[in-house]
Short mmCIF file of C-alpha atoms in Angstrom, two decimals:
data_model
loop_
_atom_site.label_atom_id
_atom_site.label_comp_id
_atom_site.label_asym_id
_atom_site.label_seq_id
_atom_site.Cartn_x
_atom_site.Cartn_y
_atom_site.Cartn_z
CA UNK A 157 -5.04 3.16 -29.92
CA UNK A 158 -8.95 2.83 -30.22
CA UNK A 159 -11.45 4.70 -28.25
CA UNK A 160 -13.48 2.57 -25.80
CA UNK A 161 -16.54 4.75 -24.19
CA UNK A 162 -14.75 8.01 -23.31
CA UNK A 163 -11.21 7.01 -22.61
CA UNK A 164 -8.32 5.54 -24.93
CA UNK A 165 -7.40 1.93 -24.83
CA UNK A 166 -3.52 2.02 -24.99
CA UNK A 167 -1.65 -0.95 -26.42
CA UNK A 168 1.26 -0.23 -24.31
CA UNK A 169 1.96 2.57 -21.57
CA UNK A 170 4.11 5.09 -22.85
CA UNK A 171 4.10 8.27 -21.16
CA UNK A 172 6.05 10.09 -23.48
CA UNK A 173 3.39 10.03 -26.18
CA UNK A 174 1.66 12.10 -23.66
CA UNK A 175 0.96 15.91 -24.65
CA UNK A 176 3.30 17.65 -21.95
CA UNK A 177 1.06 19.92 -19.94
CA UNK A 178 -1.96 17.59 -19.86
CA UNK A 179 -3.59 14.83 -17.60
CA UNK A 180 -4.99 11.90 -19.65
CA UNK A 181 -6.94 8.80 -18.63
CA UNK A 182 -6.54 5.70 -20.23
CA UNK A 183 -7.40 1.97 -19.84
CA UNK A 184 -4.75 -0.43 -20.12
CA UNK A 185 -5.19 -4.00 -21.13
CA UNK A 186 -3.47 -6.59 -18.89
CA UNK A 187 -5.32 -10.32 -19.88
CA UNK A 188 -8.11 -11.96 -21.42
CA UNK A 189 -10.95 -13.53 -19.61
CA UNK A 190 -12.58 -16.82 -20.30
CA UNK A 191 -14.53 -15.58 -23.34
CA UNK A 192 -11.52 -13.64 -24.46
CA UNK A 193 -12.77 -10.12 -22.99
CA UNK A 194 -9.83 -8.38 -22.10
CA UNK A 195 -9.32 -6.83 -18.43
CA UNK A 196 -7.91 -4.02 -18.28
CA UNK A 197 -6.43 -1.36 -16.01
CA UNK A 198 -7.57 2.43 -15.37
CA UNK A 199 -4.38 4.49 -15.39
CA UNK A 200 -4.17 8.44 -14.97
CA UNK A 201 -0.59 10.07 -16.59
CA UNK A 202 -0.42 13.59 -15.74
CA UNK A 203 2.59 15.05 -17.65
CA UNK A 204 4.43 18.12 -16.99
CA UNK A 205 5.25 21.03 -19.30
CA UNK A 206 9.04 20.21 -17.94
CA UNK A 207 11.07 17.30 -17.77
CA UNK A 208 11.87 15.31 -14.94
CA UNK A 209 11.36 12.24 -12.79
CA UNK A 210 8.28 9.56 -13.19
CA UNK A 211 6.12 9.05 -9.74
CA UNK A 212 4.15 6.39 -9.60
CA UNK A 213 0.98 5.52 -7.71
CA UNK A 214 -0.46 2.21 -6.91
CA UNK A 215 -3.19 1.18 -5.01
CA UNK A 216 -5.79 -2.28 -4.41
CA UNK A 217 -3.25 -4.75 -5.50
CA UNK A 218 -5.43 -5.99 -3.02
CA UNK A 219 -8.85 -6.03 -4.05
CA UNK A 220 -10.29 -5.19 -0.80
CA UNK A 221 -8.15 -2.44 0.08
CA UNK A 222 -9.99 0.60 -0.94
CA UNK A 223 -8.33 3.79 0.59
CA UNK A 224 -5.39 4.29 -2.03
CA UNK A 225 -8.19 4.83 -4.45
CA UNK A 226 -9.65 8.05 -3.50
CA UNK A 227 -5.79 9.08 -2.70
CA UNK A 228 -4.94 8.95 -6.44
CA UNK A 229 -8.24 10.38 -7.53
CA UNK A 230 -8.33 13.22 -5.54
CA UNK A 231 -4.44 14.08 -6.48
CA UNK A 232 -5.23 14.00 -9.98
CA UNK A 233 -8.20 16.34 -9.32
CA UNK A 234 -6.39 19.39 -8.41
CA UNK A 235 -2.98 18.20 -10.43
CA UNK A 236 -1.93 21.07 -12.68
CA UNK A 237 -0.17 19.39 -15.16
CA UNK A 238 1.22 22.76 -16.19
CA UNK A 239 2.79 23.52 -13.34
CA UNK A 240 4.41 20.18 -12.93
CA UNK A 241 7.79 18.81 -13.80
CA UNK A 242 8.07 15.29 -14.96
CA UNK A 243 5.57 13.25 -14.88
CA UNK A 244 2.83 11.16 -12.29
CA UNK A 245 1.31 8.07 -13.20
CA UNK A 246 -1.73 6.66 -11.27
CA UNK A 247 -3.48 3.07 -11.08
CA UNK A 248 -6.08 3.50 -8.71
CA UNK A 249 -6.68 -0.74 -8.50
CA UNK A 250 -4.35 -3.08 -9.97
CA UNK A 251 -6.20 -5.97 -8.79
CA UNK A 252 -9.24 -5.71 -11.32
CA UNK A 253 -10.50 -9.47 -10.60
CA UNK A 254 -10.20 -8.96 -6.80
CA UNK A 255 -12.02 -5.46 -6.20
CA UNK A 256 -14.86 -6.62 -8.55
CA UNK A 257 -15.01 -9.83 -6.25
CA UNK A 258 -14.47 -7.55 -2.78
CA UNK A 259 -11.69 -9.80 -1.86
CA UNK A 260 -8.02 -9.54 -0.87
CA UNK A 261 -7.01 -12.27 -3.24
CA UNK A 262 -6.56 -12.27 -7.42
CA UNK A 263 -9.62 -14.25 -8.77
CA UNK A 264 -7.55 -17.60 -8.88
CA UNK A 265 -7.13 -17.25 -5.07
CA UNK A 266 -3.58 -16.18 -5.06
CA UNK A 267 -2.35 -13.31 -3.11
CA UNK A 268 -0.55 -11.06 -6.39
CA UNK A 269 2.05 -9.08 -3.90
CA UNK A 270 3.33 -12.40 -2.93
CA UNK A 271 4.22 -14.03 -5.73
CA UNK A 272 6.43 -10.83 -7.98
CA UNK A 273 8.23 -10.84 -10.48
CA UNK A 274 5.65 -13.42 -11.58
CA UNK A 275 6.02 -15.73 -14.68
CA UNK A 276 4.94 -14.61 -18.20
CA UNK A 277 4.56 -18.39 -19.17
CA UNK A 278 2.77 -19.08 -15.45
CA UNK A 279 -0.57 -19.76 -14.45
CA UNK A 280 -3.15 -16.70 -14.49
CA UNK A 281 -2.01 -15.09 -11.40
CA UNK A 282 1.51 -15.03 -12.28
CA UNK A 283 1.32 -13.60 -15.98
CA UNK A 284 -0.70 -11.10 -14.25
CA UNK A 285 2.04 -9.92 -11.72
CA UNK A 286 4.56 -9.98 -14.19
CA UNK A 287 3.09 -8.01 -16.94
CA UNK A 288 2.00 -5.27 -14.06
CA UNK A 289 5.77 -5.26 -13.49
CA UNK A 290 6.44 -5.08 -17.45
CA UNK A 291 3.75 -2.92 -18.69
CA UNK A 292 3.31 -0.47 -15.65
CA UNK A 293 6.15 -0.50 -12.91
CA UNK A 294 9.37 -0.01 -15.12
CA UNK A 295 7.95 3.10 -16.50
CA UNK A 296 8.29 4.48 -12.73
CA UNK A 297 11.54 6.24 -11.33
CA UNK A 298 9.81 6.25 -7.78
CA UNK A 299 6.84 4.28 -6.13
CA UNK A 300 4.12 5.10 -3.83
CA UNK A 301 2.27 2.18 -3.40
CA UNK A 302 -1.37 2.57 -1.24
CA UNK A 303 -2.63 -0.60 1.15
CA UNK A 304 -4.87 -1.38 3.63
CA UNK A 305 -5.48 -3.29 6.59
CA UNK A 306 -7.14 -7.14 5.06
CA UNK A 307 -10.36 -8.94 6.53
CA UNK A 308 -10.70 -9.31 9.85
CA UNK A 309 -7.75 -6.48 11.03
CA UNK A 310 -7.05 -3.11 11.34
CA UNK A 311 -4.08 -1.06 10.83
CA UNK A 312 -2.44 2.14 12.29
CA UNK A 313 -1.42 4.48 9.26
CA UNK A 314 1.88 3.18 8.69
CA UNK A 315 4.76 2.61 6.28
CA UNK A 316 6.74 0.07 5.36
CA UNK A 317 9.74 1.21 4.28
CA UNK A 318 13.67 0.34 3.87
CA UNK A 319 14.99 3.27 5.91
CA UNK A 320 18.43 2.37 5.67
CA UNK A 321 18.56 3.51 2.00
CA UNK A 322 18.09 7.74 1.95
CA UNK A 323 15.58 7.85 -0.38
CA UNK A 324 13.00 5.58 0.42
CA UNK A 325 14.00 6.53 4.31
CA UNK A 326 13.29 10.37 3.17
CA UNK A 327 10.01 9.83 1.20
CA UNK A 328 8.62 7.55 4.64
CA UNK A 329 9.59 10.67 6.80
CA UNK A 330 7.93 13.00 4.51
CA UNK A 331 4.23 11.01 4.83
CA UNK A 332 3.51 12.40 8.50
CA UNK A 333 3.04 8.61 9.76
CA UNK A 334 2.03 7.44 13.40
CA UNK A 335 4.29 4.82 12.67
CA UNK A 336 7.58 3.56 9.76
CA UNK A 337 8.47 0.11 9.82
CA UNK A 338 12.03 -0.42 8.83
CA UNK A 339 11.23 -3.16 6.38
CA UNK A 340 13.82 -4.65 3.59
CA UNK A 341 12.31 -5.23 0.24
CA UNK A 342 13.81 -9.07 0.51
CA UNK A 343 10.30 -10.23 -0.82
CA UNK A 344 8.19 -11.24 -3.19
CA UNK A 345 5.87 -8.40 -2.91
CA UNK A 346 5.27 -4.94 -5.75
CA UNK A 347 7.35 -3.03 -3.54
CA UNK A 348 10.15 -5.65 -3.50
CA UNK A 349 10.13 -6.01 -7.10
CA UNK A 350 10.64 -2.25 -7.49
CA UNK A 351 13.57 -2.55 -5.04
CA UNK A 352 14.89 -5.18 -7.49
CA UNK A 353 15.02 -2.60 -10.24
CA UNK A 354 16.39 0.21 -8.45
CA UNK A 355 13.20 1.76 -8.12
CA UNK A 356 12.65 3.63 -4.47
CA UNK A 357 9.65 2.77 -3.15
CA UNK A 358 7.67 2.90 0.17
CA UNK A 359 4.32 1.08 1.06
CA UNK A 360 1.62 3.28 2.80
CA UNK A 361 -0.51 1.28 5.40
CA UNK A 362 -3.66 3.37 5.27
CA UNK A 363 -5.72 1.53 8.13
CA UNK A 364 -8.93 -0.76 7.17
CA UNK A 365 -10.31 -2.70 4.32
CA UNK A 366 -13.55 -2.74 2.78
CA UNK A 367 -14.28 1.06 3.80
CA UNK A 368 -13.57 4.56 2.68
CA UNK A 369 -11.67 6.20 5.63
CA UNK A 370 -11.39 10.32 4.69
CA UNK A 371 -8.78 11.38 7.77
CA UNK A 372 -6.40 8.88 6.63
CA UNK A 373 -7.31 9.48 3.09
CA UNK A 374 -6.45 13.26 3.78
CA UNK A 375 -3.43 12.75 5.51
CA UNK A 376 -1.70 9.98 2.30
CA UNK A 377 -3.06 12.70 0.25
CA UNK A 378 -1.02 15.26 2.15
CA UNK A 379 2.20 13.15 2.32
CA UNK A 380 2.48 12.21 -1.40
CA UNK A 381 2.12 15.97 -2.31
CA UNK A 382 4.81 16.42 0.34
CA UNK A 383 6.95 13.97 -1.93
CA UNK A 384 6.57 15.85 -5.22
CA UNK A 385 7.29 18.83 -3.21
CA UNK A 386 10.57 17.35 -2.40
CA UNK A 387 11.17 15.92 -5.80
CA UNK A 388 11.12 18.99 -7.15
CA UNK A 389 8.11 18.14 -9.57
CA UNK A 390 5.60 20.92 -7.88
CA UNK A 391 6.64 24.26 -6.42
CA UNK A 392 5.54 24.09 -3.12
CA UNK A 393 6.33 23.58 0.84
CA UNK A 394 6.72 20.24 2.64
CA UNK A 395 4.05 20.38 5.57
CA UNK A 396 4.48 18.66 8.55
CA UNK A 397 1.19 17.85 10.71
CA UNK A 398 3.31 15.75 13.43
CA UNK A 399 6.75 16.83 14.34
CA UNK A 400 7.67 12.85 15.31
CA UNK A 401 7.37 9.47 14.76
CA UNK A 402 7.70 6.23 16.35
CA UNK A 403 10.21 4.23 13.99
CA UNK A 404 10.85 0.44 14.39
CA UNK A 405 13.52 -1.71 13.30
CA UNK A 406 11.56 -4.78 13.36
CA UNK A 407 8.22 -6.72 13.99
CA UNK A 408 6.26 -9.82 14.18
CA UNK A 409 2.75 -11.04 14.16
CA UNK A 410 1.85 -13.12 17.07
CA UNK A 411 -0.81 -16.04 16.21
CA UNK A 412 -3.05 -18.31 18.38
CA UNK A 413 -1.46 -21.81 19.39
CA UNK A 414 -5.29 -22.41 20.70
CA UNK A 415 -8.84 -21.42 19.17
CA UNK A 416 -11.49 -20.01 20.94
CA UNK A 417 -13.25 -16.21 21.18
CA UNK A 418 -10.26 -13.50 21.30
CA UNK A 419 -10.36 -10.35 22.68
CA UNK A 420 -7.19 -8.28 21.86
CA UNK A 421 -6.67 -5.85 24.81
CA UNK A 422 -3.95 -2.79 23.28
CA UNK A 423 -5.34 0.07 21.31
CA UNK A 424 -3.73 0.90 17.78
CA UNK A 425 -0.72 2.57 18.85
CA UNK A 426 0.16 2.01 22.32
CA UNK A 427 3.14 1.44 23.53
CA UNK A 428 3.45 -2.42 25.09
CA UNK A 429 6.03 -3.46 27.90
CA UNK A 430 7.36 -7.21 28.90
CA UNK A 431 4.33 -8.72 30.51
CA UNK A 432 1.41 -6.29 29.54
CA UNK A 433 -1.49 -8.72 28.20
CA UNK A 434 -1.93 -8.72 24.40
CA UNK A 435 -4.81 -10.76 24.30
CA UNK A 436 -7.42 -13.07 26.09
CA UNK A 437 -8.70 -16.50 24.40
CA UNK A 438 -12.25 -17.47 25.93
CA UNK A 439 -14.03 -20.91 24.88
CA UNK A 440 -17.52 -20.95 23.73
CA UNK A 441 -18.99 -21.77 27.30
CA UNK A 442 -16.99 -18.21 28.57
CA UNK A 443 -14.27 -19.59 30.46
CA UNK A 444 -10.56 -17.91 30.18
CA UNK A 445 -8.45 -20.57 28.53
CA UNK A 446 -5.35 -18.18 27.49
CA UNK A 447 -3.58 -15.36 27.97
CA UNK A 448 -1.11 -14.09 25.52
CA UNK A 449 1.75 -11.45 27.16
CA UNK A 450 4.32 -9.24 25.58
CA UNK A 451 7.44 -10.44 25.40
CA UNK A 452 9.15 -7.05 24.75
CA UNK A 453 8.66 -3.13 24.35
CA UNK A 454 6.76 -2.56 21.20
CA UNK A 455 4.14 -0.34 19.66
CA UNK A 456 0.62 -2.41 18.05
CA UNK A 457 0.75 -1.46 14.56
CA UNK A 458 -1.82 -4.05 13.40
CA UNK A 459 -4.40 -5.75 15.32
CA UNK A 460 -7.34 -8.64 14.88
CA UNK A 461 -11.07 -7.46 15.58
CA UNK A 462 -12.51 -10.73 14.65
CA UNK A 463 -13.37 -12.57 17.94
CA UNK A 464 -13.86 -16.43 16.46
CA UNK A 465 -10.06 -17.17 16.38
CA UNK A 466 -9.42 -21.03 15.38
CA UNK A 467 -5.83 -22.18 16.42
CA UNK A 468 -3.05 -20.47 14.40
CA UNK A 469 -5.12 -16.78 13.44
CA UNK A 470 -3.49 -13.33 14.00
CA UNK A 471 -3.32 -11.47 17.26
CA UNK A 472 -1.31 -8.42 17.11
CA UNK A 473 1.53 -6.86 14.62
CA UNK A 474 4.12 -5.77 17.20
CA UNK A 475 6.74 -3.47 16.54
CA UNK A 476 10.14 -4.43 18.46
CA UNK A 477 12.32 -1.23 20.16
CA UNK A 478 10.02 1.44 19.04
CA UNK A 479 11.96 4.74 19.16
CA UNK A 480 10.48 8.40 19.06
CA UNK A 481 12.04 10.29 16.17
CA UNK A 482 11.81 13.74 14.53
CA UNK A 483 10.07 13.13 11.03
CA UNK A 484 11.36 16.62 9.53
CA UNK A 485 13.34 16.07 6.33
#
């Protein structure tokens, strides 16, 4: 390794050449721009004094998703790496191109947790996937990766999670949520292609893009501390700030079959019933053209605030069944 400004420039992760006991920051090189500059990510290790598992921590894979960030700074910050067994790796943004753009989308337009494991002989986008997955995920035992809401919606703090495996069930439970998503790791997406290497792994839906949002911020920051609590890899209690959660074995987005200006009625976490409105579609000149009405009990867990809605745009993310459960592990 060479030094670049005041951090290292690794030319491959490898926490074990870490000094046990110590947090180090490094920069990571993933691919070379159009004049052959390399881009590269910032990556935190803190490694313990003892052994045991790898957590990683993984946030803007969208590059307009900005609350992970401060999560992984801030738990760094008061990390004692002394006092910690095993070891936590960070990435604060994996999308580079996209968060210096302020867009959702990798700078070739293509959405990067859509298209995993990626192609190390593809186009930009999907050597860029892939070597995250090469270079940086397989290193990790378990992963916490940090979203947002996108453009144009807002989130309640959520996780996605698979909670019929115990693991990733348990680490969802342990995050103090307003809402977990039973959602299989079927896809194309980071998460999925952790799920693919026996990696546990949970996705943390920490409300809106573009902004800094400290409560939820507080409360990620809270949960993932919970998880190396639980892991074993800091002495410490789980704390619980709710005693429930609303759990949901499915959802769905519902979408506009006609354009006009929509007005979504339900609040971020209230509870829906067959025939409560979801929305109202108005044309230009003011006149109600469309109603949109639940369907089923659910819970809004996402929502549209963006009230120039051409055909085919997002509504609501509705939870199906939601059920009340006890989130003590």
């Amino acid at each position: 390794m060479y030094q670049s400004a005041t951090y290292a420039v690794l030319s491959e992760l490898d926490p074990g050449q870490v000094p046990a006991g110590t947090i180090q920051k490094y920069w990571l090189p993933m691919i070379t721009d159009g004049v052959g500059a390399p881009v590269r990510l910032p990556v935190l290790i803190a490694r313990g004094k003892k052994e045991g598992p790898v957590l990683g921590l993984t946030a803007a894979i969208h590059g307009n998703e900005l609350n992970g960030i401060p999560v992984i700074q801030r738990l760094f910050a008061a990390l004692d790496a002394s006092e910690l067994s095993g070891t936590v790796i960070g990435v604060p943004v994996m999308n580079i191109p996209g968060l210096m753009l302020e867009q959702r989308k990798f700078n070739d337009g293509v959405d990067l947790n859509r298209i995993a494991p990626g192609d190390p002989d593809g186009n930009l986008s999907q050597v860029y996937i892939y070597r995250l997955i090469e270079r940086v995920l397989r290193h990790f035992d378990y992963l916490i990766d940090l979203h947002t809401a996108s453009a144009g919606r807002i989130n309640s703090w959520y996780i996605r999670a698979d909670m019929s495996q115990p693991a990733t069930a348990r680490m969802a439970m342990l995050q103090n949520p307003e809402i977990i998503l039973h959602n299989l790791p079927n896809d194309r997406t980071f998460r999925g292609a952790a799920a693919n290497l026996g990696i546990p792994a949970i996705t943390l839906e920490l409300r809106d893009p573009h902004v800094f949002q400290h409560d939820v911020i507080k409360d990620a920051l809270l949960g993932v501390r919970n998880v190396l609590y639980d892991l074993g890899m800091l002495k410490g209690q789980v704390e619980h700030t709710v005693d429930t959660t609303v759990v949901c074995p499915k959802s769905n987005w519902w979408y506009t079959d006609e354009g006009g200006i929509l007005t979504v009625i339900p609040k971020l976490g209230q509870l829906v019933a067959p025939g409560d409105t979801l929305a109202e579609v108005r044309s230009v000149f003011g006149t109600l053209t469309k109603t949109y009405r639940s369907d089923k009990v659910g819970v809004i867990i996402g929502k549209s605030v963006s009230p120039i809605n051409p055909t085919g745009s997002r509504i609501v993310h509705l939870g199906h069944n939601p059920k009340i459960v006890s989130c003590k592990v």
